[in-house]
PDB file of C-alpha atoms in Angstrom:
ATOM      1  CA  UNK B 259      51.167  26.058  77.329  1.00 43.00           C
ATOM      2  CA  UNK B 260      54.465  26.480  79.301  1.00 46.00           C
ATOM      3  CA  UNK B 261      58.152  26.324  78.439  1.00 47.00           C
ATOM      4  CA  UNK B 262      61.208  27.927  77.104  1.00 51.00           C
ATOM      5  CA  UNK B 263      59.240  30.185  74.832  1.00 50.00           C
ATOM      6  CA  UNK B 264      56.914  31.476  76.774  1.00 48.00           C
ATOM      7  CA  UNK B 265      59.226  32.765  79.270  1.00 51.00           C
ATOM      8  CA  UNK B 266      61.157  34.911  76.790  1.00 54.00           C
ATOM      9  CA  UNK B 267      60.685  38.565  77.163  1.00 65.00           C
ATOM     10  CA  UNK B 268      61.652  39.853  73.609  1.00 69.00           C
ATOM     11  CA  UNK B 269      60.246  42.895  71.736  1.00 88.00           C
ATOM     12  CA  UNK B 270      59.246  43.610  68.136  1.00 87.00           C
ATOM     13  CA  UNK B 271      58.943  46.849  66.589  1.00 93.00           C
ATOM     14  CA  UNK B 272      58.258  48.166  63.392  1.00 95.00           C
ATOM     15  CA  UNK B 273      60.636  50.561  61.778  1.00 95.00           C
ATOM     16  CA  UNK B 274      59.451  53.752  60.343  1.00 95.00           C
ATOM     17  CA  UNK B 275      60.900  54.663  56.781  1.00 95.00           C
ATOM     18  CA  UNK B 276      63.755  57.103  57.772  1.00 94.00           C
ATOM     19  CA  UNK B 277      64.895  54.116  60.471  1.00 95.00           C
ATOM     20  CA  UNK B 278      64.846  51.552  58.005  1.00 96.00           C
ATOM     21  CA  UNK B 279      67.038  54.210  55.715  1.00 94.00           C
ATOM     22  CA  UNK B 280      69.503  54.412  58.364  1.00 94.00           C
ATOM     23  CA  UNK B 281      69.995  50.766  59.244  1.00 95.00           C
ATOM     24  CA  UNK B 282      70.368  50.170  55.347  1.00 94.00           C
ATOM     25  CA  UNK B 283      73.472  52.948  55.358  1.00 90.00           C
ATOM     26  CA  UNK B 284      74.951  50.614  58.076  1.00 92.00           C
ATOM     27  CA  UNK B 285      75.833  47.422  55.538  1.00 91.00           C
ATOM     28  CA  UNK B 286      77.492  46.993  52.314  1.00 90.00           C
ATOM     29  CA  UNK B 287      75.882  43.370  51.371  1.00 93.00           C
ATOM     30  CA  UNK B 288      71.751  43.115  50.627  1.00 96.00           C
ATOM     31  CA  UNK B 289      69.414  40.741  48.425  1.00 97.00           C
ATOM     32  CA  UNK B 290      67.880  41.785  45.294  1.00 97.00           C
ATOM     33  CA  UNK B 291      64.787  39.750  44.638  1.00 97.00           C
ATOM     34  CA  UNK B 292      62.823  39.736  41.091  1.00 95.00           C
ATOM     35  CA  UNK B 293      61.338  37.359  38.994  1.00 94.00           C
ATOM     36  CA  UNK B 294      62.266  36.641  35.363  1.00 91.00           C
ATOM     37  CA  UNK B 295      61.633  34.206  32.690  1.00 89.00           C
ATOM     38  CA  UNK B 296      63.296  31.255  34.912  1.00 90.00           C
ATOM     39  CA  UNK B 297      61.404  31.907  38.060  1.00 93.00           C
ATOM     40  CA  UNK B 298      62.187  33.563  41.218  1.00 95.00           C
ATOM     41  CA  UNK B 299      65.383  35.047  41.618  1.00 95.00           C
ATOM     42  CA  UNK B 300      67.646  36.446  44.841  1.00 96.00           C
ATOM     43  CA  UNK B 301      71.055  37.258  44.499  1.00 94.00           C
ATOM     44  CA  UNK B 302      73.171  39.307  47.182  1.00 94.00           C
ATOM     45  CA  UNK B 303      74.946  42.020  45.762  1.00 93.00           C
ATOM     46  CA  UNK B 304      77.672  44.768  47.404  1.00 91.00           C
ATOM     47  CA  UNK B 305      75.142  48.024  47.404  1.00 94.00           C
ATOM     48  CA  UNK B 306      75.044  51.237  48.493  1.00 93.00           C
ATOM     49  CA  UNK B 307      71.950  54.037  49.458  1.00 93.00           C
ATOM     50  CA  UNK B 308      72.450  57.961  47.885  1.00 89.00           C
ATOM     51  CA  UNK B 309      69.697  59.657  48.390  1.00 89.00           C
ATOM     52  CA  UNK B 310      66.862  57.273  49.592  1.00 93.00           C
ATOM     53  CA  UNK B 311      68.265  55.270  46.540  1.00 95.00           C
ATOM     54  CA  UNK B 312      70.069  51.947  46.229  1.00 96.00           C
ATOM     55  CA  UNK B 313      72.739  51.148  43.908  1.00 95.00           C
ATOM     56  CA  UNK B 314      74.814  48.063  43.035  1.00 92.00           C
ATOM     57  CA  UNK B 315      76.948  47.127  39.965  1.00 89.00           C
ATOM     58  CA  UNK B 316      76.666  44.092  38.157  1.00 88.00           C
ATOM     59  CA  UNK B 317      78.581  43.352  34.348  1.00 84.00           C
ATOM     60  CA  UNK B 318      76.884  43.684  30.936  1.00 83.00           C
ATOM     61  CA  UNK B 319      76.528  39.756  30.866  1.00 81.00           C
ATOM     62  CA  UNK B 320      75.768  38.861  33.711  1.00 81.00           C
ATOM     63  CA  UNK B 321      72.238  37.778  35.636  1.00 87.00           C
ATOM     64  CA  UNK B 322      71.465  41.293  37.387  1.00 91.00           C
ATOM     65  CA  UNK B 323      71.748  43.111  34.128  1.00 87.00           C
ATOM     66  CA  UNK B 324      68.702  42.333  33.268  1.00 86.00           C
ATOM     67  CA  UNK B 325      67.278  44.291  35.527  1.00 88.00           C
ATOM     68  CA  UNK B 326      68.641  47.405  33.264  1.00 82.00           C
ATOM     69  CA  UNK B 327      65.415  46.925  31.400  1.00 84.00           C
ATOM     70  CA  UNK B 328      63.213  48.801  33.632  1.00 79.00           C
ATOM     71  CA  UNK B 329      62.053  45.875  36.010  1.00 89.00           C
ATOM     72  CA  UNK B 330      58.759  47.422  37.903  1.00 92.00           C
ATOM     73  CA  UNK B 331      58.477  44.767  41.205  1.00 95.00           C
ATOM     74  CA  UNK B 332      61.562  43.927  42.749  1.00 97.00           C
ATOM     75  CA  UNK B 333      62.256  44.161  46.523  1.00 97.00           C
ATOM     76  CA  UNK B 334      65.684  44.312  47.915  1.00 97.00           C
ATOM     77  CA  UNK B 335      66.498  43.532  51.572  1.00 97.00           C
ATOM     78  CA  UNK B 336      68.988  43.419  54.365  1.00 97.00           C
ATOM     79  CA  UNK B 337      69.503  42.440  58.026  1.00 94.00           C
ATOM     80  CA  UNK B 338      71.470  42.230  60.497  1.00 93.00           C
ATOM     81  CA  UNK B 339      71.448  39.694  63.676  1.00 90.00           C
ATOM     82  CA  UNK B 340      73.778  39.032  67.185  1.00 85.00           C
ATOM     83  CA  UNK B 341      73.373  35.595  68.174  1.00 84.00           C
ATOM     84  CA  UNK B 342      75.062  36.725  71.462  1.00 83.00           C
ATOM     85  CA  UNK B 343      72.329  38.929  72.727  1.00 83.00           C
ATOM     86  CA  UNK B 344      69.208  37.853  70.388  1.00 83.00           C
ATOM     87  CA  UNK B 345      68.763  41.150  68.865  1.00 88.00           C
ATOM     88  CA  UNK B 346      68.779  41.949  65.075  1.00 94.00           C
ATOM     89  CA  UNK B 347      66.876  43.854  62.412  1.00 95.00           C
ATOM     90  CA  UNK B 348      65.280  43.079  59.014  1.00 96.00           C
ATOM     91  CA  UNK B 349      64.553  45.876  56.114  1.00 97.00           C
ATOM     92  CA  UNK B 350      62.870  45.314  52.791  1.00 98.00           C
ATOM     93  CA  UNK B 351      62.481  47.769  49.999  1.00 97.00           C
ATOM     94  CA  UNK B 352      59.855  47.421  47.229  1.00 98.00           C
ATOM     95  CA  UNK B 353      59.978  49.178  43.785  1.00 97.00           C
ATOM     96  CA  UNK B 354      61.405  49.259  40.619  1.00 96.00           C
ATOM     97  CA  UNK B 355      64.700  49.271  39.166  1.00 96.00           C
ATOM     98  CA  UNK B 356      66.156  50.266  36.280  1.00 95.00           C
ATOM     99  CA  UNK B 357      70.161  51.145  34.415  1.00 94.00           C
ATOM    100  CA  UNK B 358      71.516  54.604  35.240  1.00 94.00           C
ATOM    101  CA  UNK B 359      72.461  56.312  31.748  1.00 93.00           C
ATOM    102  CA  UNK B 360      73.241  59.804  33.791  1.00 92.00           C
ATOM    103  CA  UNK B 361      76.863  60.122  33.632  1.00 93.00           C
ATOM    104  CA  UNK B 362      77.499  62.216  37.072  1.00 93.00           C
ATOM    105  CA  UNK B 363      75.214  59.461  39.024  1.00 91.00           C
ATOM    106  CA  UNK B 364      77.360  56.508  37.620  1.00 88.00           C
ATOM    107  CA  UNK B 365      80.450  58.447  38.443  1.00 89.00           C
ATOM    108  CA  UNK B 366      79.212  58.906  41.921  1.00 88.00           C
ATOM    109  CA  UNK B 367      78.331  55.650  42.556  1.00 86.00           C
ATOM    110  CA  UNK B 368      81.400  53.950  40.813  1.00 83.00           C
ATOM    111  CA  UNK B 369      83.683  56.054  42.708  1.00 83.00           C
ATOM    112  CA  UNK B 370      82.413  55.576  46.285  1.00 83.00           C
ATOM    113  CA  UNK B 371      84.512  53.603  48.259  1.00 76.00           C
ATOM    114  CA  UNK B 372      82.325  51.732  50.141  1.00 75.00           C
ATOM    115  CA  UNK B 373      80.819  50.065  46.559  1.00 75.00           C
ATOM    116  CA  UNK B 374      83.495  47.672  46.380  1.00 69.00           C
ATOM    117  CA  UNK B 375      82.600  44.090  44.451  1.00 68.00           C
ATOM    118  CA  UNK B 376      83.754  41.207  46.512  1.00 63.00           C
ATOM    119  CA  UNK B 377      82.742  38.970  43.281  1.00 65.00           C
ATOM    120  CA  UNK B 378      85.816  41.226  41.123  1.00 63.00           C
ATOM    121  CA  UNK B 379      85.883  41.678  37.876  1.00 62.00           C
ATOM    122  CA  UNK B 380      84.719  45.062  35.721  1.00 60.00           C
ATOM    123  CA  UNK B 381      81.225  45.512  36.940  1.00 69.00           C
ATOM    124  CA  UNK B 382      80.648  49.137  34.766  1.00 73.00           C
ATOM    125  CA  UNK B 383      76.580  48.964  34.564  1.00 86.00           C
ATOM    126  CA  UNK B 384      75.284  50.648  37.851  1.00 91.00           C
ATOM    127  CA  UNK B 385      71.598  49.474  38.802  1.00 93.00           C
ATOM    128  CA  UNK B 386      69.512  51.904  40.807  1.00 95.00           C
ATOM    129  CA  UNK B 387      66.633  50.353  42.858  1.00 97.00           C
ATOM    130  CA  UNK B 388      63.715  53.185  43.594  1.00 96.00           C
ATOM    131  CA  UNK B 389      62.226  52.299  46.305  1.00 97.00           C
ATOM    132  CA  UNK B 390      58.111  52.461  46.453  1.00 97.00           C
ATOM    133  CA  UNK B 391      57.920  51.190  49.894  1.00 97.00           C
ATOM    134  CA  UNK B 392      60.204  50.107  53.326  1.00 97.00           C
ATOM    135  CA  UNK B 393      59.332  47.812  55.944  1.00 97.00           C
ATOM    136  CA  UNK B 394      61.263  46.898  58.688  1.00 97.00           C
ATOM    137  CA  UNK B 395      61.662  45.478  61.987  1.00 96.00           C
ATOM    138  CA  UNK B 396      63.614  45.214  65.150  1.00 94.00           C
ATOM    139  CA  UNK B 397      63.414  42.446  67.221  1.00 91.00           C
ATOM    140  CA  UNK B 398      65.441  41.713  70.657  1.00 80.00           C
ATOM    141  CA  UNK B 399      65.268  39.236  73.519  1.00 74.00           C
ATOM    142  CA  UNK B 400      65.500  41.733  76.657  1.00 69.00           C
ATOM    143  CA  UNK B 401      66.140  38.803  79.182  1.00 66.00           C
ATOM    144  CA  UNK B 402      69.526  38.782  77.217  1.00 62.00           C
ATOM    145  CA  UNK B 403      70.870  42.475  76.761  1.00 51.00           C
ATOM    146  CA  UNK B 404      69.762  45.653  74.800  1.00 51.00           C
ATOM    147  CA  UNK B 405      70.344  45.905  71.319  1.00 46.00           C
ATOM    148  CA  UNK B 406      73.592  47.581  69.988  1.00 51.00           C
ATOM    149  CA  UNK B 407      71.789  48.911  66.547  1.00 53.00           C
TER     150      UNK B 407
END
């Protein structure tokens, strides 16, 4: 079978665990995934990684606080794409998450600039996913250009 597909000369690779770190540290905005008592769940949230660790801040009523309650299986993902050349990239992070009681980590995390809540509002509970697993990919069309990231 011939046609526009089949004379595209793209490329897929998998990301190791340290990439798919790195590409993470590049975007404030990711996808929690869970499930709770009314089904699936994904919700994007403003994030940021510490330590091979992802944090995001949610409020004491709201949807993601739930997830204060030890949740064993989420994932959490982000990705990044360029229409203009065909490239982009795709991580997902599987684990658990749970509330951060420490004092000094919700300090850290509520003070970093780059954690800034485009929803507003006092968003004081700090979520930390801990990740079990990464998988990632990078995918670009090389008839187009190289990718930038």
């Amino acid at each position: 079978m011939t046609g526009p597909e089949s004379s595209r000369t793209g490329s897929l690779t998998e990301l190791t665990e340290s990439e798919c770190l790195e590409l993470m540290g590049t975007t404030k905005v990711g996808r929690i995934a869970f499930v709770n008592a009314e089904g699936q769940q994904l919700i994007p949230v403003n994030f940021i990684v510490f330590d091979g660790l992802i944090y995001f801040r949610t409020v004491y009523t709201g949807l993601l606080a739930q997830l204060g309650r030890d949740h064993e299986d989420v994932a959490f993902g982000v990705d990044h794409f360029d229409d203009a050349s065909r490239s982009g990239w795709n991580v997902t992070a599987r684990g658990s998450a749970r509330r951060v009681e420490d004092r000094a980590t919700i300090n850290k995390v509520l003070g970093s600039p780059n954690l800034q809540s485009w929803a507003g509002g006092v968003r004081s509970i700090v979520i930390e996913v801990r990740p079990k697993s990464f998988a990632g990919r990078r995918v670009f069309d090389s008839s187009v250009s190289a990718p930038t990231q």
